[in-house]
């Protein structure tokens, strides 16, 4: 059964964050809060945990997993951006967006779209999510916690622990998740950025 940790939304308890990080480092799968509902997260490059996310969400191999970081400056190691992309993404982060970009060679293959060699990246505007990332000291491989047959992310930690307690290892809950999935913007097309899913983030900055 998944462990449930309730933390303060403005000052997440370091001990609880450390417990969540240990689960990640041990190869576990967690549910954690963001500004666009709960997300499933595991350590970057952990193939077994990624497969657990695929099974839980019934995802095919065309799904873009998301690399979640706490600061914009961390993106340069993992994705390629030209000057316009750099400015546009920086101006709209942190926030409820996922940006699809070409991956660098440093990114583990388990994270990549198998044909396009692309990846989603995200910088959440959420205290607990960013505190978790800072405690871990590296990006998290993530996917919005949207169950098969539904369109919206889960938003209640107790419900997640009750319904998915045998499929994940820990629920980190601060009681302040955002509503609605991220807005997804694909920067890899030849015709400029394309809004491929409109969610919580305003799509206007990326539309012609």
C-alpha positions as YAML, in Angstrom:
chain: A
units: angstrom
residues:
- id: 1
  name: UNK
  ca: [0.00, 0.00, 0.00]
- id: 2
  name: UNK
  ca: [1.30, 3.45, -0.91]
- id: 3
  name: UNK
  ca: [2.65, 5.65, 1.86]
- id: 4
  name: UNK
  ca: [0.73, 8.92, 2.26]
- id: 5
  name: UNK
  ca: [2.59, 12.10, 3.26]
- id: 6
  name: UNK
  ca: [0.69, 15.31, 4.00]
- id: 7
  name: UNK
  ca: [2.90, 18.42, 3.83]
- id: 8
  name: UNK
  ca: [2.39, 22.15, 4.36]
- id: 9
  name: UNK
  ca: [1.66, 23.95, 1.06]
- id: 10
  name: UNK
  ca: [3.90, 26.94, 1.78]
- id: 11
  name: UNK
  ca: [6.66, 25.22, 3.76]
- id: 12
  name: UNK
  ca: [6.81, 21.49, 2.93]
- id: 13
  name: UNK
  ca: [8.43, 19.61, 5.79]
- id: 14
  name: UNK
  ca: [12.02, 18.63, 4.88]
- id: 15
  name: UNK
  ca: [11.65, 15.22, 6.52]
- id: 16
  name: UNK
  ca: [8.67, 14.34, 4.31]
- id: 17
  name: UNK
  ca: [10.45, 15.60, 1.19]
- id: 18
  name: UNK
  ca: [13.47, 13.47, 2.09]
- id: 19
  name: UNK
  ca: [11.24, 10.40, 2.44]
- id: 20
  name: UNK
  ca: [9.72, 11.02, -0.99]
- id: 21
  name: UNK
  ca: [13.17, 11.49, -2.52]
- id: 22
  name: UNK
  ca: [14.36, 8.22, -1.00]
- id: 23
  name: UNK
  ca: [11.45, 6.40, -2.63]
- id: 24
  name: UNK
  ca: [12.47, 7.89, -5.98]
- id: 25
  name: UNK
  ca: [16.11, 6.94, -5.49]
- id: 26
  name: UNK
  ca: [15.07, 3.40, -4.59]
- id: 27
  name: UNK
  ca: [13.31, 3.05, -7.96]
- id: 28
  name: UNK
  ca: [9.82, 3.89, -6.71]
- id: 29
  name: UNK
  ca: [6.87, 5.60, -8.35]
- id: 30
  name: UNK
  ca: [5.17, 8.52, -6.62]
- id: 31
  name: UNK
  ca: [2.19, 10.81, -7.10]
- id: 32
  name: UNK
  ca: [2.97, 14.45, -6.35]
- id: 33
  name: UNK
  ca: [1.09, 17.76, -6.62]
- id: 34
  name: UNK
  ca: [1.64, 20.38, -9.32]
- id: 35
  name: UNK
  ca: [-0.07, 23.50, -10.64]
- id: 36
  name: UNK
  ca: [-2.03, 21.29, -13.07]
- id: 37
  name: UNK
  ca: [-3.27, 18.42, -10.94]
- id: 38
  name: UNK
  ca: [-1.29, 15.47, -9.61]
- id: 39
  name: UNK
  ca: [1.50, 13.88, -11.63]
- id: 40
  name: UNK
  ca: [3.20, 10.50, -11.55]
- id: 41
  name: UNK
  ca: [6.93, 10.75, -11.07]
- id: 42
  name: UNK
  ca: [10.03, 8.58, -11.03]
- id: 43
  name: UNK
  ca: [13.75, 9.06, -11.22]
- id: 44
  name: UNK
  ca: [15.10, 10.11, -14.61]
- id: 45
  name: UNK
  ca: [16.15, 7.12, -16.72]
- id: 46
  name: UNK
  ca: [14.44, 4.53, -14.50]
- id: 47
  name: UNK
  ca: [13.09, 2.16, -17.19]
- id: 48
  name: UNK
  ca: [11.14, -0.07, -14.80]
- id: 49
  name: UNK
  ca: [9.34, 2.86, -13.19]
- id: 50
  name: UNK
  ca: [8.58, 4.35, -16.61]
- id: 51
  name: UNK
  ca: [6.99, 1.06, -17.63]
- id: 52
  name: UNK
  ca: [4.87, 1.17, -14.47]
- id: 53
  name: UNK
  ca: [3.56, 4.59, -15.58]
- id: 54
  name: UNK
  ca: [2.79, 3.18, -19.04]
- id: 55
  name: UNK
  ca: [0.82, 0.29, -17.56]
- id: 56
  name: UNK
  ca: [-1.06, 2.43, -15.07]
- id: 57
  name: UNK
  ca: [-2.10, 5.00, -17.68]
- id: 58
  name: UNK
  ca: [-2.28, 2.49, -20.58]
- id: 59
  name: UNK
  ca: [0.10, 4.57, -22.71]
- id: 60
  name: UNK
  ca: [1.64, 3.51, -26.00]
- id: 61
  name: UNK
  ca: [5.23, 4.11, -27.06]
- id: 62
  name: UNK
  ca: [4.28, 7.37, -28.80]
- id: 63
  name: UNK
  ca: [3.54, 9.10, -25.50]
- id: 64
  name: UNK
  ca: [5.80, 12.01, -24.62]
- id: 65
  name: UNK
  ca: [7.05, 11.70, -21.07]
- id: 66
  name: UNK
  ca: [7.92, 14.97, -19.38]
- id: 67
  name: UNK
  ca: [11.19, 16.02, -17.81]
- id: 68
  name: UNK
  ca: [10.26, 18.21, -14.84]
- id: 69
  name: UNK
  ca: [12.85, 20.66, -13.51]
- id: 70
  name: UNK
  ca: [12.73, 23.38, -10.86]
- id: 71
  name: UNK
  ca: [14.47, 26.18, -12.79]
- id: 72
  name: UNK
  ca: [14.66, 27.35, -16.40]
- id: 73
  name: UNK
  ca: [18.47, 27.34, -16.33]
- id: 74
  name: UNK
  ca: [18.44, 23.54, -15.98]
- id: 75
  name: UNK
  ca: [16.77, 22.97, -19.36]
- id: 76
  name: UNK
  ca: [19.83, 23.65, -21.49]
- id: 77
  name: UNK
  ca: [21.49, 20.37, -20.52]
- id: 78
  name: UNK
  ca: [18.55, 18.29, -21.71]
- id: 79
  name: UNK
  ca: [16.88, 20.03, -24.68]
- id: 80
  name: UNK
  ca: [17.84, 22.13, -27.69]
- id: 81
  name: UNK
  ca: [16.39, 25.64, -28.03]
- id: 82
  name: UNK
  ca: [17.05, 28.37, -30.59]
- id: 83
  name: UNK
  ca: [16.97, 32.01, -29.49]
- id: 84
  name: UNK
  ca: [13.24, 32.51, -30.09]
- id: 85
  name: UNK
  ca: [12.31, 29.30, -28.30]
- id: 86
  name: UNK
  ca: [14.59, 30.26, -25.41]
- id: 87
  name: UNK
  ca: [12.89, 33.64, -24.97]
- id: 88
  name: UNK
  ca: [9.34, 32.32, -25.43]
- id: 89
  name: UNK
  ca: [9.72, 29.48, -22.94]
- id: 90
  name: UNK
  ca: [11.56, 31.58, -20.38]
- id: 91
  name: UNK
  ca: [8.83, 34.24, -20.51]
- id: 92
  name: UNK
  ca: [6.14, 31.67, -19.71]
- id: 93
  name: UNK
  ca: [7.80, 29.64, -16.97]
- id: 94
  name: UNK
  ca: [7.24, 28.57, -14.34]
- id: 95
  name: UNK
  ca: [3.66, 27.71, -15.18]
- id: 96
  name: UNK
  ca: [1.16, 25.08, -16.35]
- id: 97
  name: UNK
  ca: [2.83, 24.34, -19.70]
- id: 98
  name: UNK
  ca: [4.58, 21.34, -21.22]
- id: 99
  name: UNK
  ca: [6.98, 22.13, -24.07]
- id: 100
  name: UNK
  ca: [8.01, 19.47, -26.58]
- id: 101
  name: UNK
  ca: [11.56, 20.00, -27.80]
- id: 102
  name: UNK
  ca: [14.44, 18.13, -29.40]
- id: 103
  name: UNK
  ca: [16.43, 16.26, -26.78]
- id: 104
  name: UNK
  ca: [20.20, 16.46, -26.31]
- id: 105
  name: UNK
  ca: [22.37, 13.36, -26.18]
- id: 106
  name: UNK
  ca: [22.60, 13.63, -22.40]
- id: 107
  name: UNK
  ca: [18.99, 12.58, -21.96]
- id: 108
  name: UNK
  ca: [18.42, 8.86, -21.19]
- id: 109
  name: UNK
  ca: [16.83, 6.96, -24.07]
- id: 110
  name: UNK
  ca: [13.97, 5.81, -21.84]
- id: 111
  name: UNK
  ca: [12.74, 9.41, -21.83]
- id: 112
  name: UNK
  ca: [12.72, 9.93, -25.59]
- id: 113
  name: UNK
  ca: [9.95, 9.62, -28.14]
- id: 114
  name: UNK
  ca: [11.22, 6.53, -30.03]
- id: 115
  name: UNK
  ca: [11.08, 8.06, -33.52]
- id: 116
  name: UNK
  ca: [11.29, 11.82, -33.06]
- id: 117
  name: UNK
  ca: [13.95, 11.86, -30.32]
- id: 118
  name: UNK
  ca: [11.95, 14.56, -28.57]
- id: 119
  name: UNK
  ca: [10.82, 15.05, -24.98]
- id: 120
  name: UNK
  ca: [8.38, 17.17, -23.02]
- id: 121
  name: UNK
  ca: [9.82, 19.60, -20.47]
- id: 122
  name: UNK
  ca: [8.08, 21.45, -17.69]
- id: 123
  name: UNK
  ca: [8.76, 23.91, -14.84]
- id: 124
  name: UNK
  ca: [5.78, 23.83, -12.46]
- id: 125
  name: UNK
  ca: [4.69, 26.92, -10.56]
- id: 126
  name: UNK
  ca: [4.09, 24.94, -7.39]
- id: 127
  name: UNK
  ca: [5.96, 25.17, -4.08]
- id: 128
  name: UNK
  ca: [5.85, 21.48, -3.15]
- id: 129
  name: UNK
  ca: [6.77, 20.21, -6.61]
- id: 130
  name: UNK
  ca: [9.78, 22.50, -6.84]
- id: 131
  name: UNK
  ca: [10.86, 21.76, -3.27]
- id: 132
  name: UNK
  ca: [10.77, 18.04, -4.13]
- id: 133
  name: UNK
  ca: [12.91, 18.66, -7.21]
- id: 134
  name: UNK
  ca: [15.41, 20.72, -5.22]
- id: 135
  name: UNK
  ca: [15.66, 17.99, -2.57]
- id: 136
  name: UNK
  ca: [16.25, 15.34, -5.25]
- id: 137
  name: UNK
  ca: [18.81, 17.49, -7.03]
- id: 138
  name: UNK
  ca: [17.90, 16.27, -10.52]
- id: 139
  name: UNK
  ca: [14.91, 16.25, -12.88]
- id: 140
  name: UNK
  ca: [11.94, 13.93, -12.42]
- id: 141
  name: UNK
  ca: [10.49, 11.82, -15.22]
- id: 142
  name: UNK
  ca: [6.81, 12.61, -15.07]
- id: 143
  name: UNK
  ca: [3.37, 12.12, -16.60]
- id: 144
  name: UNK
  ca: [0.13, 13.83, -15.61]
- id: 145
  name: UNK
  ca: [-2.00, 11.52, -13.49]
- id: 146
  name: UNK
  ca: [-4.89, 11.13, -15.92]
- id: 147
  name: UNK
  ca: [-6.45, 7.69, -15.65]
- id: 148
  name: UNK
  ca: [-7.58, 5.72, -18.74]
- id: 149
  name: UNK
  ca: [-11.03, 6.80, -19.89]
- id: 150
  name: UNK
  ca: [-10.79, 10.25, -18.27]
- id: 151
  name: UNK
  ca: [-9.66, 13.66, -19.54]
- id: 152
  name: UNK
  ca: [-8.74, 15.51, -16.35]
- id: 153
  name: UNK
  ca: [-5.90, 14.90, -13.89]
- id: 154
  name: UNK
  ca: [-6.61, 13.57, -10.43]
- id: 155
  name: UNK
  ca: [-6.63, 16.32, -7.79]
- id: 156
  name: UNK
  ca: [-7.25, 14.63, -4.43]
- id: 157
  name: UNK
  ca: [-4.40, 12.88, -2.65]
- id: 158
  name: UNK
  ca: [-6.58, 10.68, -0.46]
- id: 159
  name: UNK
  ca: [-8.48, 9.42, -3.49]
- id: 160
  name: UNK
  ca: [-5.21, 8.61, -5.25]
- id: 161
  name: UNK
  ca: [-3.94, 6.69, -2.22]
- id: 162
  name: UNK
  ca: [-7.23, 4.78, -2.01]
- id: 163
  name: UNK
  ca: [-7.60, 3.94, -5.72]
- id: 164
  name: UNK
  ca: [-3.95, 3.50, -6.73]
- id: 165
  name: UNK
  ca: [-2.34, 2.48, -3.46]
- id: 166
  name: UNK
  ca: [-1.30, -0.93, -4.82]
- id: 167
  name: UNK
  ca: [0.18, 0.51, -8.03]
- id: 168
  name: UNK
  ca: [2.34, 3.35, -6.71]
- id: 169
  name: UNK
  ca: [4.68, 3.64, -3.73]
- id: 170
  name: UNK
  ca: [3.97, 7.07, -2.24]
- id: 171
  name: UNK
  ca: [1.53, 9.99, -2.40]
- id: 172
  name: UNK
  ca: [2.91, 13.43, -1.55]
- id: 173
  name: UNK
  ca: [0.01, 15.79, -0.85]
- id: 174
  name: UNK
  ca: [0.00, 19.49, 0.01]
- id: 175
  name: UNK
  ca: [-3.70, 20.06, -0.63]
- id: 176
  name: UNK
  ca: [-3.21, 22.82, -3.19]
- id: 177
  name: UNK
  ca: [-3.06, 21.29, -6.66]
- id: 178
  name: UNK
  ca: [-4.07, 23.23, -9.73]
- id: 179
  name: UNK
  ca: [-7.03, 22.21, -11.86]
- id: 180
  name: UNK
  ca: [-6.79, 21.00, -15.45]
- id: 181
  name: UNK
  ca: [-3.87, 19.51, -17.39]
- id: 182
  name: UNK
  ca: [-0.99, 21.52, -18.79]
- id: 183
  name: UNK
  ca: [-1.16, 23.30, -22.11]
- id: 184
  name: UNK
  ca: [1.17, 21.38, -24.45]
- id: 185
  name: UNK
  ca: [3.19, 23.32, -27.03]
- id: 186
  name: UNK
  ca: [5.23, 21.45, -29.66]
- id: 187
  name: UNK
  ca: [8.29, 23.36, -30.88]
- id: 188
  name: UNK
  ca: [9.59, 20.60, -33.15]
- id: 189
  name: UNK
  ca: [7.46, 21.20, -36.26]
- id: 190
  name: UNK
  ca: [8.62, 23.04, -39.37]
- id: 191
  name: UNK
  ca: [5.82, 25.61, -39.11]
- id: 192
  name: UNK
  ca: [6.67, 26.99, -35.71]
- id: 193
  name: UNK
  ca: [5.11, 26.20, -32.33]
- id: 194
  name: UNK
  ca: [1.86, 24.24, -32.31]
- id: 195
  name: UNK
  ca: [-0.53, 24.11, -29.38]
- id: 196
  name: UNK
  ca: [-1.39, 20.40, -29.34]
- id: 197
  name: UNK
  ca: [-3.43, 20.47, -26.12]
- id: 198
  name: UNK
  ca: [-5.07, 23.47, -24.55]
- id: 199
  name: UNK
  ca: [-5.10, 23.21, -20.77]
- id: 200
  name: UNK
  ca: [-4.46, 25.42, -17.79]
- id: 201
  name: UNK
  ca: [-1.85, 27.62, -19.49]
- id: 202
  name: UNK
  ca: [-2.87, 30.48, -21.79]
- id: 203
  name: UNK
  ca: [-2.06, 29.37, -25.36]
- id: 204
  name: UNK
  ca: [-2.02, 32.92, -26.77]
- id: 205
  name: UNK
  ca: [1.78, 33.49, -26.52]
- id: 206
  name: UNK
  ca: [2.34, 30.53, -28.87]
- id: 207
  name: UNK
  ca: [-0.35, 31.14, -31.45]
- id: 208
  name: UNK
  ca: [0.02, 33.17, -34.64]
...
